[in-house]
Coordinates of C-alpha atoms and ligand atoms in Angstrom, one line a residue:
X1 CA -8.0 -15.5 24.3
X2 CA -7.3 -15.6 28.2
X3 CA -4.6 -15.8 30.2
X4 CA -3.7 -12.1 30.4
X5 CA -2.4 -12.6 26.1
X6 CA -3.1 -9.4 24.2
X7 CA -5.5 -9.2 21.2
X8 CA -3.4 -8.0 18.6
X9 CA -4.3 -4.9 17.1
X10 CA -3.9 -4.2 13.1
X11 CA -3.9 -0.9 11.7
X12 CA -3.3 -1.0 8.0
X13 CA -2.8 1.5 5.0
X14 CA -3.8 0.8 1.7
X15 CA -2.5 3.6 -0.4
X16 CA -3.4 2.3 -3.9
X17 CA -2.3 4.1 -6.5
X18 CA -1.4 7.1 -4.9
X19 CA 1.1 9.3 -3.6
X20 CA 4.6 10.0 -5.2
X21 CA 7.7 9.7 -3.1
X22 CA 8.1 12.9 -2.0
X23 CA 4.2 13.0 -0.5
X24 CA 4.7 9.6 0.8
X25 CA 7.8 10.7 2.9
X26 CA 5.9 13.8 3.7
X27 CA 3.5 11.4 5.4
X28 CA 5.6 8.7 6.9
X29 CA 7.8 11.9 8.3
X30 CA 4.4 13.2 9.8
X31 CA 3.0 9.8 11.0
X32 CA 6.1 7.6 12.7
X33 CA 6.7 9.8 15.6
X34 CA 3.0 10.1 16.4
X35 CA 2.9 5.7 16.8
X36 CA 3.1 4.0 20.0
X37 CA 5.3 0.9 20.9
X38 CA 3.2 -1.0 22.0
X39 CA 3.9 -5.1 21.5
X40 CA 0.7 -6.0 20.1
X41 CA -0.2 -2.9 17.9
X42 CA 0.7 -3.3 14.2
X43 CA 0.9 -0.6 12.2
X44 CA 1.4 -1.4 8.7
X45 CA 1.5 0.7 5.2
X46 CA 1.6 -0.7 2.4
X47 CA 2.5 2.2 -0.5
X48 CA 2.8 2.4 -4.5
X49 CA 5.9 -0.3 -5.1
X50 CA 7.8 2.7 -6.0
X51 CA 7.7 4.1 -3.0
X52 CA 8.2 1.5 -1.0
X53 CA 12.4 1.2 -1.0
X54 CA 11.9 5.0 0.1
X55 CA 9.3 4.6 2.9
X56 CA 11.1 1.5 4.2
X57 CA 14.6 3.6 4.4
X58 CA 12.6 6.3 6.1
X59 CA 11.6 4.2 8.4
X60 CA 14.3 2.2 9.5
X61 CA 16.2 5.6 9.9
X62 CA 13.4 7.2 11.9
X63 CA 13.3 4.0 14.0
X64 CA 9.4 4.4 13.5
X65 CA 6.5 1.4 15.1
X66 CA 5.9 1.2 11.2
X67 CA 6.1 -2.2 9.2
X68 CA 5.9 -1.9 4.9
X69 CA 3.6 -3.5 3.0
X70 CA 2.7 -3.9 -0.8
X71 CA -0.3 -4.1 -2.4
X72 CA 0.1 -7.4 -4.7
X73 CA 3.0 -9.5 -5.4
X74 CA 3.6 -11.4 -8.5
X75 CA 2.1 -15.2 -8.6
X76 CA 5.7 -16.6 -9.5
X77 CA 9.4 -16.7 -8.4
X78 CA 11.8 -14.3 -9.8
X79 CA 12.6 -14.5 -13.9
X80 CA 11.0 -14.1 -17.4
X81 CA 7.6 -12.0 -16.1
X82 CA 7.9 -8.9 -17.3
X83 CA 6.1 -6.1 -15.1
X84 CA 6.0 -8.4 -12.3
X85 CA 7.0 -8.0 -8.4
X86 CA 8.5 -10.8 -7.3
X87 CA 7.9 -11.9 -3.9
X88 CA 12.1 -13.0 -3.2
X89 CA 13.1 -9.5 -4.5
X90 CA 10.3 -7.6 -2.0
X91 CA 11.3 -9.1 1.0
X92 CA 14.6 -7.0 1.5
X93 CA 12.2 -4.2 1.9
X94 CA 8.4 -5.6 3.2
X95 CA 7.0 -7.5 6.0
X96 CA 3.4 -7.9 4.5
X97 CA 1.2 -8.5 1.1
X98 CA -2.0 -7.5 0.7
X99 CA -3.7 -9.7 -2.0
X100 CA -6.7 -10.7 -3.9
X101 CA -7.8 -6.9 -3.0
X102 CA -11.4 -6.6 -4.8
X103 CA -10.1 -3.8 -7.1
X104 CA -7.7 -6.8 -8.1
X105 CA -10.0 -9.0 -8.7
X106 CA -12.2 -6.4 -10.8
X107 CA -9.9 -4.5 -12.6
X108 CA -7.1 -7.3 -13.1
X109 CA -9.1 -10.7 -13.3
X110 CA -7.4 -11.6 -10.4
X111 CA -8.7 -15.3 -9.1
X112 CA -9.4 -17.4 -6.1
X113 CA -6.0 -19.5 -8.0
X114 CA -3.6 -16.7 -8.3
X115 CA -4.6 -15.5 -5.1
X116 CA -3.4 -19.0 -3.8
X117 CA -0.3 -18.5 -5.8
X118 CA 0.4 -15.8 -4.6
X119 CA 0.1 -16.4 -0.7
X120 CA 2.4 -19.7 -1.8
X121 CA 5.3 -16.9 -3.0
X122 CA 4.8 -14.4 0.2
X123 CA 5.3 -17.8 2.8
X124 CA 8.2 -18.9 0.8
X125 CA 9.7 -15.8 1.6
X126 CA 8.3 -14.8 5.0
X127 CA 6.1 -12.2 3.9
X128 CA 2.9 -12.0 5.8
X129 CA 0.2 -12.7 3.4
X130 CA -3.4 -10.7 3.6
X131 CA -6.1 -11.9 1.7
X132 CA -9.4 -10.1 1.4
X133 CA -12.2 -11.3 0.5
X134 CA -15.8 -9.8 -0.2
X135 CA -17.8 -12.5 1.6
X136 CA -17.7 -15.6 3.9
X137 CA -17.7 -17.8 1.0
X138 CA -14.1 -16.8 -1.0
X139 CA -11.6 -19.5 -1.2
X140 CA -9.1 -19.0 1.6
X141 CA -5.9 -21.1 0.8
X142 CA -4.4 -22.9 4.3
X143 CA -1.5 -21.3 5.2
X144 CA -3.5 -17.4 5.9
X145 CA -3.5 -16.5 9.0
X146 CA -4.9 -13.1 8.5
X147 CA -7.5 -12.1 6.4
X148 CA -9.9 -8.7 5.7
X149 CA -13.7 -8.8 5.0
X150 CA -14.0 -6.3 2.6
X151 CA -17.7 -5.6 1.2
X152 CA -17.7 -4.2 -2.2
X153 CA -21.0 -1.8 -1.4
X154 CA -18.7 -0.2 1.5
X155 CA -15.3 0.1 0.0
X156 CA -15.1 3.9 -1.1
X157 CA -18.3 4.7 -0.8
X158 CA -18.7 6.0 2.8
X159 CA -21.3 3.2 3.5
X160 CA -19.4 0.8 5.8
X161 CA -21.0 -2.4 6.9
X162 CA -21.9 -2.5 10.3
X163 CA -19.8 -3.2 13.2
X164 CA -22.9 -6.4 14.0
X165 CA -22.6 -7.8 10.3
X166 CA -18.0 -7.4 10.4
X167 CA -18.2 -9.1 13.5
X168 CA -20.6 -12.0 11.9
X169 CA -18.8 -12.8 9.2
X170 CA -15.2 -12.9 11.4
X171 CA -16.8 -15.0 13.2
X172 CA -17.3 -17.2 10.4
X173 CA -14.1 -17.4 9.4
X174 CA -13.0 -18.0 12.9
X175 CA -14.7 -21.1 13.1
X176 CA -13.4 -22.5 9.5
X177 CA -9.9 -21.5 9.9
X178 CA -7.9 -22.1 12.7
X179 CA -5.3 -19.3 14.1
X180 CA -7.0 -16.9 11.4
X181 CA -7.1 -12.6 12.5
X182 CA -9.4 -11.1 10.8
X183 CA -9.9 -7.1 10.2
X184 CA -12.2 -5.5 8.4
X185 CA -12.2 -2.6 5.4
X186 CA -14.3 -0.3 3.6
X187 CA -14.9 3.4 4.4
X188 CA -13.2 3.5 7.9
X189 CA -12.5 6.7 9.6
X190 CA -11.7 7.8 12.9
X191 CA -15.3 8.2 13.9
X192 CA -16.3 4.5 13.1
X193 CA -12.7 2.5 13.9
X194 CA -13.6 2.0 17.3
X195 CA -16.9 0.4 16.9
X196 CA -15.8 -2.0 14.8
X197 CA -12.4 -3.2 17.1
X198 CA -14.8 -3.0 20.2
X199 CA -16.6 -6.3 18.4
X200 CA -15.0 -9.7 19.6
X201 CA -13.7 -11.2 16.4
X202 CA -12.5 -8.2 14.5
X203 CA -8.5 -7.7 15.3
X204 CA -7.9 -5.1 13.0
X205 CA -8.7 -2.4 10.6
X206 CA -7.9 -1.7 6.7
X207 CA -8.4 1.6 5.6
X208 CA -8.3 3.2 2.1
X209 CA -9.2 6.7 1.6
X210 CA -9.2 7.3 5.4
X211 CA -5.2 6.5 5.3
X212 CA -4.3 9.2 2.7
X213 CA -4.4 12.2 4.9
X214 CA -2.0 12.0 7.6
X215 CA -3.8 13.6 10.5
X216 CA -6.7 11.4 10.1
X217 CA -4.8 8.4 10.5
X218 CA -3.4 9.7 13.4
X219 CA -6.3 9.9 14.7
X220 CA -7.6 6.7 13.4
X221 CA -4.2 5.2 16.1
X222 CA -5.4 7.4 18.8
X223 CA -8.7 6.5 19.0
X224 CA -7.9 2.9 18.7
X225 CA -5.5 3.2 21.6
X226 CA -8.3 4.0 23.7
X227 CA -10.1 0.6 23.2
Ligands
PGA301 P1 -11.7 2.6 1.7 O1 -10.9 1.4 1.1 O2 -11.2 2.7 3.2 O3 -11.5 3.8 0.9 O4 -13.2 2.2 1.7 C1 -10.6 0.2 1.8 C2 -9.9 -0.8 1.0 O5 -10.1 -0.8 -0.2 O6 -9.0 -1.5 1.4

């Protein structure tokens, strides 16, 4: 980085399977005023999909800093998968995909291959894809350009990695992958955001349970803003 060029800054909620619609537009409604425009500050959430055509009409009408995410996306185009969400049908209403989340993987027998499908379906149709991954040696396909380090041990649990090990293992993937951001997840709060953005390699922060209540994630903006 040099030449006067911003860092970017990623702030990311990862509601999982929470919040109905009225709750979620009690949040966005509390949240999208309180955000910055700021060029290089991405705020993103990423809701229940049946939220999501909701949040995005909320905030396009509120005019909000906010971008819409989803959680997962189906590994194939649109047609004969029932239950699926189809990457070419999200797009109208999302800018970014988390995928190959760890509770995926766990819960769903999601793999390194539909992963890679996946991230195929969200470039097709210009939605960003983020892959996490739970150590520096999970399959990245080529065409990610922004990934989270997510430990298992720290994800829920209040016992986040520390800032030292995040920024080693960024650093990693820094040196493999060209172009690559990388943030990090697992028990974030607005006491311990900032020492994980101060480190060199980390560009960004995903936060579960942290991003639920509203006034914490406030917070969690303001105290990056500081940085
Ligand atoms: P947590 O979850 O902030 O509740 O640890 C992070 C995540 O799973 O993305």
């Amino acid at each position: 980085m040099g030449g006067g060029e911003m860092k970017n800054l990623w702030i990311i909620a990862n509601w999982k399977s929470n919040k109905t619609i009225k709750e979620a537009l009690e949040w966005i409604s509390y949240v999208g005023p309180k955000i910055e425009k700021r060029e290089n500050l991405k705020v993103v959430v990423c809701p229940p999909f049946t939220d999501v055509p909701e949040v995005k009409k909320a905030v396009t009408v509120g005019n909000f800093p906010l971008m819409v995410g989803v959680q997962d996306l189906s590994p194939f185009d649109s047609g004969a998968y029932t239950g699926e969400e189809a990457a070419n049908i999200m797009r109208d209403f999302i800018e970014l995909a988390i995928l190959g989340h760890s509770e995926r993987r766990q819960n769903f027998g999601e793999t390194d291959e539909m992963v890679a499908m996946k991230v195929i379906q969200a470039v097709e149709h210009d939605i960003i894809p983020l892959v996490c991954v739970q150590d520096e040696n999970t399959k990245i396909p080529d065409q990610v350009r922004l990934v989270a380090y997510e430990p298992t041990f720290a994800i829920g649990t209040g016992n986040p990695d520390t800032p030292e090990n995040a920024d080693q293992v960024a650093k990693s993937f820094k040196d493999k992958l060209k172009e690559v951001e990388v943030l990090y997840g697992g028990s974030v709060t607005s006491e311990n955001v900032k020492a994980f953005l101060n480190k060199d390699n980390i560009n960004g922060v995903l936060i579960g349970t942290a991003s639920l209540d509203p006034e914490e994630f406030v917070e969690i903006i303001d105290s990056c803003l500081l940085i």
